[in-house]
Coordinates of C-alpha atoms in Angstrom, one line a residue:
X23 CA -94.1 171.2 -205.5
X24 CA -91.2 168.8 -205.8
X25 CA -90.1 168.1 -209.3
X26 CA -90.4 164.7 -210.9
X27 CA -86.7 164.9 -211.6
X28 CA -86.0 165.0 -207.9
X29 CA -88.4 162.2 -207.2
X30 CA -86.8 159.9 -209.8
X31 CA -83.3 160.8 -208.4
X32 CA -84.2 160.0 -204.8
X33 CA -86.2 156.9 -205.8
X34 CA -83.0 155.6 -207.5
X35 CA -80.9 156.5 -204.5
X36 CA -83.4 154.6 -202.3
X37 CA -83.1 151.5 -204.4
X38 CA -79.3 151.7 -204.6
X39 CA -78.9 152.2 -200.8
X40 CA -81.9 150.1 -199.8
X41 CA -83.6 152.9 -197.9
X42 CA -86.9 152.7 -196.2
X43 CA -89.7 154.8 -197.8
X44 CA -93.1 156.0 -196.4
X45 CA -95.9 158.1 -197.9
X46 CA -97.8 160.7 -195.8
X47 CA -100.7 163.0 -196.5
X48 CA -101.6 166.3 -194.9
X49 CA -105.3 166.2 -194.1
X50 CA -107.1 169.3 -195.4
X51 CA -103.7 171.0 -195.9
X52 CA -104.6 174.6 -196.7
X53 CA -107.0 175.1 -193.7
X54 CA -104.2 174.1 -191.4
X55 CA -102.5 177.4 -192.1
X56 CA -103.6 180.8 -190.8
X57 CA -105.1 183.5 -192.9
X58 CA -102.8 186.3 -194.1
X59 CA -105.2 189.1 -193.2
X60 CA -108.8 189.7 -192.2
X61 CA -111.0 187.9 -194.7
X62 CA -114.7 187.4 -194.9
X63 CA -117.1 185.3 -196.9
X64 CA -120.8 185.3 -197.6
X65 CA -123.1 183.2 -195.5
X66 CA -123.2 179.8 -197.4
X67 CA -126.4 178.1 -198.2
X68 CA -127.7 175.8 -195.4
X69 CA -126.0 177.9 -192.6
X70 CA -128.7 178.8 -190.1
X71 CA -128.7 182.2 -188.4
X72 CA -130.7 183.2 -185.4
X73 CA -134.3 183.8 -186.1
X74 CA -135.0 187.2 -187.8
X75 CA -131.4 187.6 -189.0
X76 CA -131.0 188.3 -192.8
X77 CA -128.0 186.3 -194.2
X78 CA -127.4 189.1 -196.7
X79 CA -126.6 191.5 -193.9
X80 CA -123.9 189.2 -192.3
X81 CA -120.6 187.6 -193.2
X82 CA -118.3 184.9 -191.7
X83 CA -114.8 185.9 -190.7
X84 CA -112.2 183.3 -191.7
X85 CA -109.9 182.0 -188.9
X86 CA -107.9 179.7 -191.1
X87 CA -106.6 179.6 -194.7
X88 CA -109.3 178.6 -197.3
X89 CA -109.1 176.7 -200.6
X90 CA -109.8 179.0 -203.5
X91 CA -108.3 182.3 -202.1
X92 CA -105.5 183.8 -204.1
X93 CA -102.9 183.5 -201.4
X94 CA -104.0 180.1 -200.2
X95 CA -101.1 178.1 -201.7
X96 CA -98.5 180.6 -200.6
X97 CA -99.8 180.7 -197.0
X98 CA -99.8 176.9 -196.8
X99 CA -96.2 176.8 -198.2
X100 CA -95.0 179.4 -195.7
X101 CA -96.8 177.7 -192.8
X102 CA -95.4 174.2 -193.8
X103 CA -91.9 175.5 -194.2
X104 CA -91.9 177.3 -190.9
X105 CA -93.3 174.2 -189.1
X106 CA -90.7 171.9 -190.7
X107 CA -87.8 174.2 -189.8
X108 CA -89.0 174.5 -186.2
X109 CA -88.7 170.6 -186.1
X110 CA -85.1 170.6 -187.3
X111 CA -85.6 170.2 -191.0
X112 CA -83.2 172.0 -193.5
X113 CA -84.6 173.2 -196.8
X114 CA -82.8 172.2 -200.0
X115 CA -81.2 175.1 -201.9
X116 CA -81.8 173.3 -205.2
X117 CA -85.4 172.3 -204.7
X118 CA -87.5 174.2 -202.2
X119 CA -89.8 171.2 -201.7
X120 CA -87.1 168.9 -200.5
X121 CA -86.1 168.9 -196.8
X122 CA -83.4 167.1 -194.8
X123 CA -83.3 166.1 -191.2
X124 CA -80.2 164.1 -190.3
X125 CA -80.3 161.1 -192.6
X126 CA -84.0 161.5 -193.5
X127 CA -85.2 163.1 -196.8
X128 CA -88.6 164.6 -197.2
X129 CA -90.2 165.4 -200.5
X130 CA -93.4 167.4 -200.7
X131 CA -95.9 167.9 -203.5
X132 CA -98.5 170.3 -202.0
X133 CA -100.0 168.0 -199.4
X134 CA -98.5 164.6 -200.4
X135 CA -95.1 163.7 -199.2
X136 CA -92.5 161.0 -199.3
X137 CA -90.1 160.1 -196.5
X138 CA -86.8 158.2 -197.1
X139 CA -84.3 157.1 -194.6
X140 CA -81.8 154.3 -194.0
X141 CA -83.5 153.7 -190.6
X142 CA -87.2 153.1 -190.4
X143 CA -87.2 154.4 -186.8
X144 CA -86.2 157.8 -188.1
X145 CA -89.3 157.9 -190.2
X146 CA -91.5 156.9 -187.2
X147 CA -89.8 159.6 -185.0
X148 CA -90.5 162.3 -187.6
X149 CA -94.1 161.3 -188.0
X150 CA -94.5 161.6 -184.3
X151 CA -92.9 165.0 -184.0
X152 CA -94.9 166.3 -186.9
X153 CA -98.0 165.6 -184.8
X154 CA -96.7 167.5 -181.8
X155 CA -96.6 171.3 -181.1
X156 CA -93.0 172.5 -181.4
X157 CA -91.5 175.9 -181.2
X158 CA -94.8 177.7 -181.0
X159 CA -96.2 175.9 -184.1
X160 CA -99.3 173.8 -184.1
X161 CA -99.2 170.1 -184.7
X162 CA -99.8 168.9 -188.3
X163 CA -102.8 166.8 -189.1
X164 CA -101.4 163.9 -191.1
X165 CA -102.1 160.3 -192.1
X166 CA -99.5 157.6 -192.6
X167 CA -100.3 155.8 -195.8
X168 CA -97.5 153.2 -195.5
X169 CA -95.0 152.3 -198.2
X170 CA -95.2 154.1 -201.6
X171 CA -97.8 152.4 -203.9
X172 CA -99.6 155.3 -205.6
X173 CA -98.1 158.8 -205.6
X174 CA -99.8 161.6 -207.5
X175 CA -101.6 159.2 -209.8
X176 CA -98.4 157.3 -210.5
X177 CA -98.5 153.6 -209.7
X178 CA -95.4 152.5 -207.9
X179 CA -94.4 148.8 -207.8
X180 CA -91.4 147.4 -206.1
X181 CA -90.4 144.0 -207.5
X182 CA -88.5 141.2 -205.7
X183 CA -85.3 141.7 -207.8
X184 CA -84.9 145.3 -206.5
X185 CA -86.6 146.9 -209.5
X186 CA -89.1 149.7 -209.3
X187 CA -91.7 150.5 -212.0
X188 CA -93.6 153.8 -212.4
X189 CA -96.7 153.7 -214.6
X190 CA -99.9 155.8 -215.1
X191 CA -102.6 153.4 -216.4
X192 CA -105.4 155.5 -215.1
X193 CA -104.2 158.7 -216.8
X194 CA -103.7 156.8 -220.0
X195 CA -107.3 155.4 -219.8
X196 CA -108.5 159.0 -219.3
X197 CA -106.7 160.2 -222.4
X198 CA -108.1 157.3 -224.4
X199 CA -111.6 158.0 -223.1
X200 CA -111.4 161.7 -223.8
X201 CA -110.3 161.0 -227.4
X202 CA -113.3 158.7 -227.9
X203 CA -111.1 155.7 -228.9
X204 CA -112.9 152.4 -228.8
X205 CA -111.5 149.0 -227.7
X206 CA -111.4 147.8 -231.3
X207 CA -109.4 150.8 -232.5
X208 CA -106.2 149.8 -234.2
X209 CA -103.1 150.7 -232.2
X210 CA -99.9 152.3 -233.4
X211 CA -96.3 151.3 -232.9
X212 CA -95.0 154.8 -232.7
X213 CA -96.2 157.9 -230.9
X214 CA -95.6 160.1 -233.9
X215 CA -94.9 159.8 -237.7
X216 CA -91.2 160.0 -238.3
X217 CA -91.7 161.2 -241.8
X218 CA -93.7 164.3 -240.9
X219 CA -93.0 167.4 -238.9
X220 CA -96.0 169.4 -237.7
X221 CA -96.3 173.1 -238.7
X222 CA -98.9 175.8 -238.2
X223 CA -100.9 174.4 -241.2
X224 CA -102.4 177.8 -241.8
X225 CA -104.5 176.7 -244.8
X226 CA -105.4 173.3 -243.2
X227 CA -108.8 172.1 -242.2
X228 CA -110.1 173.6 -238.9
X229 CA -110.2 171.7 -235.6
X230 CA -113.7 170.2 -235.3
X231 CA -113.3 167.5 -232.6
X232 CA -115.6 167.4 -229.6
X233 CA -112.8 167.0 -227.1
X234 CA -110.8 169.9 -225.6
X235 CA -107.4 170.2 -227.3
X236 CA -105.6 172.0 -224.5
X237 CA -106.9 169.6 -221.9
X238 CA -105.5 166.6 -223.9
X239 CA -102.2 168.4 -224.4
X240 CA -101.9 169.1 -220.6
X241 CA -102.6 165.4 -219.7
X242 CA -100.2 164.1 -222.3
X243 CA -97.5 166.5 -221.1
X244 CA -98.0 165.4 -217.5
X245 CA -97.7 161.8 -218.6
X246 CA -94.5 162.5 -220.6
X247 CA -92.9 164.5 -217.8
X248 CA -93.7 161.8 -215.2
X249 CA -93.2 158.3 -216.6
X250 CA -93.1 158.3 -220.4
X251 CA -89.9 160.0 -221.8
X252 CA -90.4 158.6 -225.3
X253 CA -93.4 160.9 -225.8
X254 CA -91.2 164.1 -225.4
X255 CA -90.7 164.8 -229.1
X256 CA -94.3 164.0 -230.1
X257 CA -96.0 165.9 -227.3
X258 CA -93.8 169.0 -227.8
X259 CA -94.7 169.1 -231.5
X260 CA -98.5 169.4 -231.1
X261 CA -98.3 171.4 -227.8
X262 CA -96.8 174.3 -229.8
X263 CA -100.2 174.9 -231.7
X264 CA -102.6 174.9 -228.7
X265 CA -103.7 178.5 -229.5
X266 CA -104.9 177.7 -233.0
X267 CA -105.1 173.9 -233.5
X268 CA -106.0 172.4 -236.9
X269 CA -107.2 169.0 -238.0
X270 CA -103.7 167.9 -238.7
X271 CA -102.7 168.6 -235.1
X272 CA -105.8 166.7 -233.8
X273 CA -104.7 163.7 -235.9
X274 CA -101.3 163.9 -234.3
X275 CA -102.9 163.6 -230.8
X276 CA -105.0 160.7 -232.0
X277 CA -101.8 159.0 -233.2
X278 CA -100.3 159.2 -229.7
X279 CA -103.6 158.1 -228.2
X280 CA -103.6 154.9 -230.4
X281 CA -100.0 154.4 -229.4
X282 CA -100.9 154.6 -225.7
X283 CA -103.6 152.0 -226.2
X284 CA -101.0 149.4 -227.1
X285 CA -98.6 150.5 -224.3
X286 CA -101.0 151.2 -221.5
X287 CA -98.9 149.2 -218.9
X288 CA -95.6 150.7 -219.9
X289 CA -93.6 153.3 -217.9
X290 CA -90.2 154.0 -216.3
X291 CA -88.3 151.0 -215.0
X292 CA -85.8 151.9 -212.3
X293 CA -83.2 149.1 -212.1
X294 CA -80.1 150.9 -210.9
X295 CA -76.5 149.7 -211.6
X296 CA -74.2 151.4 -209.1
X297 CA -71.2 151.0 -211.5
X298 CA -72.7 153.4 -214.1
X299 CA -72.7 156.7 -212.2
X300 CA -74.1 159.9 -213.8
X301 CA -74.6 160.0 -217.6
X302 CA -75.8 162.8 -219.9
X303 CA -76.9 161.8 -223.4
X304 CA -77.4 164.8 -225.7
X305 CA -78.0 165.4 -229.4
X306 CA -79.3 168.1 -231.7
X307 CA -80.2 168.3 -235.4
X308 CA -79.5 171.2 -237.8
X309 CA -82.7 172.9 -239.0
X310 CA -84.5 169.5 -238.9
X311 CA -87.9 171.4 -239.0
X312 CA -87.0 173.6 -242.0
X313 CA -90.0 173.9 -244.4
X314 CA -89.5 176.4 -247.2
X315 CA -93.2 176.4 -248.1
X316 CA -94.3 177.5 -244.6
X317 CA -91.3 179.5 -243.5
X318 CA -92.9 182.9 -243.9
X319 CA -95.9 182.2 -241.6
X320 CA -93.9 180.0 -239.3
X321 CA -90.2 181.1 -238.9
X322 CA -89.6 178.6 -236.1
X323 CA -89.1 175.9 -238.8
X324 CA -85.6 177.3 -239.1
X325 CA -84.8 176.4 -235.6
X326 CA -82.8 173.3 -234.7
X327 CA -84.2 170.7 -232.2
X328 CA -82.3 169.6 -229.1
X329 CA -82.9 166.6 -227.0
X330 CA -81.2 165.1 -223.9
X331 CA -81.6 162.5 -221.2
X332 CA -79.7 162.4 -217.9
X333 CA -79.4 159.0 -216.2
X334 CA -78.0 158.0 -212.8
X335 CA -77.0 154.4 -212.3
X336 CA -78.7 153.7 -215.6
X337 CA -82.0 155.1 -214.5
X338 CA -83.7 158.1 -216.3
X339 CA -83.7 161.2 -214.1
X340 CA -84.2 164.2 -216.5
X341 CA -85.2 164.4 -220.2
X342 CA -86.4 166.9 -222.7
X343 CA -87.0 167.6 -226.4
X344 CA -87.3 171.3 -227.4
X345 CA -86.6 173.8 -230.2
X346 CA -83.5 175.9 -229.7
X347 CA -84.0 179.6 -228.9
X348 CA -81.6 180.8 -231.6
X349 CA -81.3 179.9 -235.3
X350 CA -78.1 177.9 -235.8
X351 CA -76.1 178.5 -239.0
X352 CA -74.3 175.1 -239.0
X353 CA -74.4 171.6 -237.5
X354 CA -71.5 172.5 -235.2
X355 CA -73.4 175.6 -234.0
X356 CA -76.6 173.6 -233.3
X357 CA -74.6 171.1 -231.3
X358 CA -72.7 173.8 -229.5
X359 CA -75.8 175.8 -228.6
X360 CA -77.5 172.7 -227.2
X361 CA -74.6 171.8 -224.9

């Protein structure tokens, strides 16, 4: 699966160089690949055998890869890579889901892909060759979905001034709905309380919410990694306690939910400035999580926190907020360890 960092980078390059973009979908991707070995399955319900045959005494032999099998994703990846290389694509050494063919760039996320090229005819030619049998490989079954508008649940809008916005209103609505927040719920201006650092809260009230804590953490993490960098610190805080959440951690998630209610239409704005180049903004605190009261049951409070954001042409490409792996003994050490 191509990383969102790569997607943001190439989206920015496409805006800077005014490249053409196209979105494709591989129809029923996994069954397009062959099976790795002889595989059989039980006769499914509704499948009619000749009269007098007992379905329990027969099985179906699979001829193609099947969703749900352990090796399904690997077999599709190998089949796809082989087919692309047979058609002249070169696989990136930095991201295995990025391929190049002349001036064309192809990014793949399982069965959804994005084509970019300075020449729109290059994209048409590649779409045509993907649907042909080349080098002993079968043609791919694909659909051309036109210019990018919605990719992996991310709403992509290209504005007249050359700006591109990436938002996830549907995922935010799902998070709000899962939390049970109503339309009249008061919104928050910040995703987390700046005056409080979450800890294990060993003696705190137990988690008694009806919603699934880990499910919400996963959705918020995906939102943060895709289009909402400002959630990095807050989401990392409550994600650390997924194995044994307390009521205090549930309240932190509700805080971020109420913040999202007021910022539902917000996301990343890609408005590149070619004069700015590549920038890396980094910072770290020194034992900012230290809590003498809870240090014995949670030694991680002694760790310093690092944060960074990498921008290209003024557009965010990569960001993260995390605890350092080693305990720093000074401010200088925490800054050094981060860099």
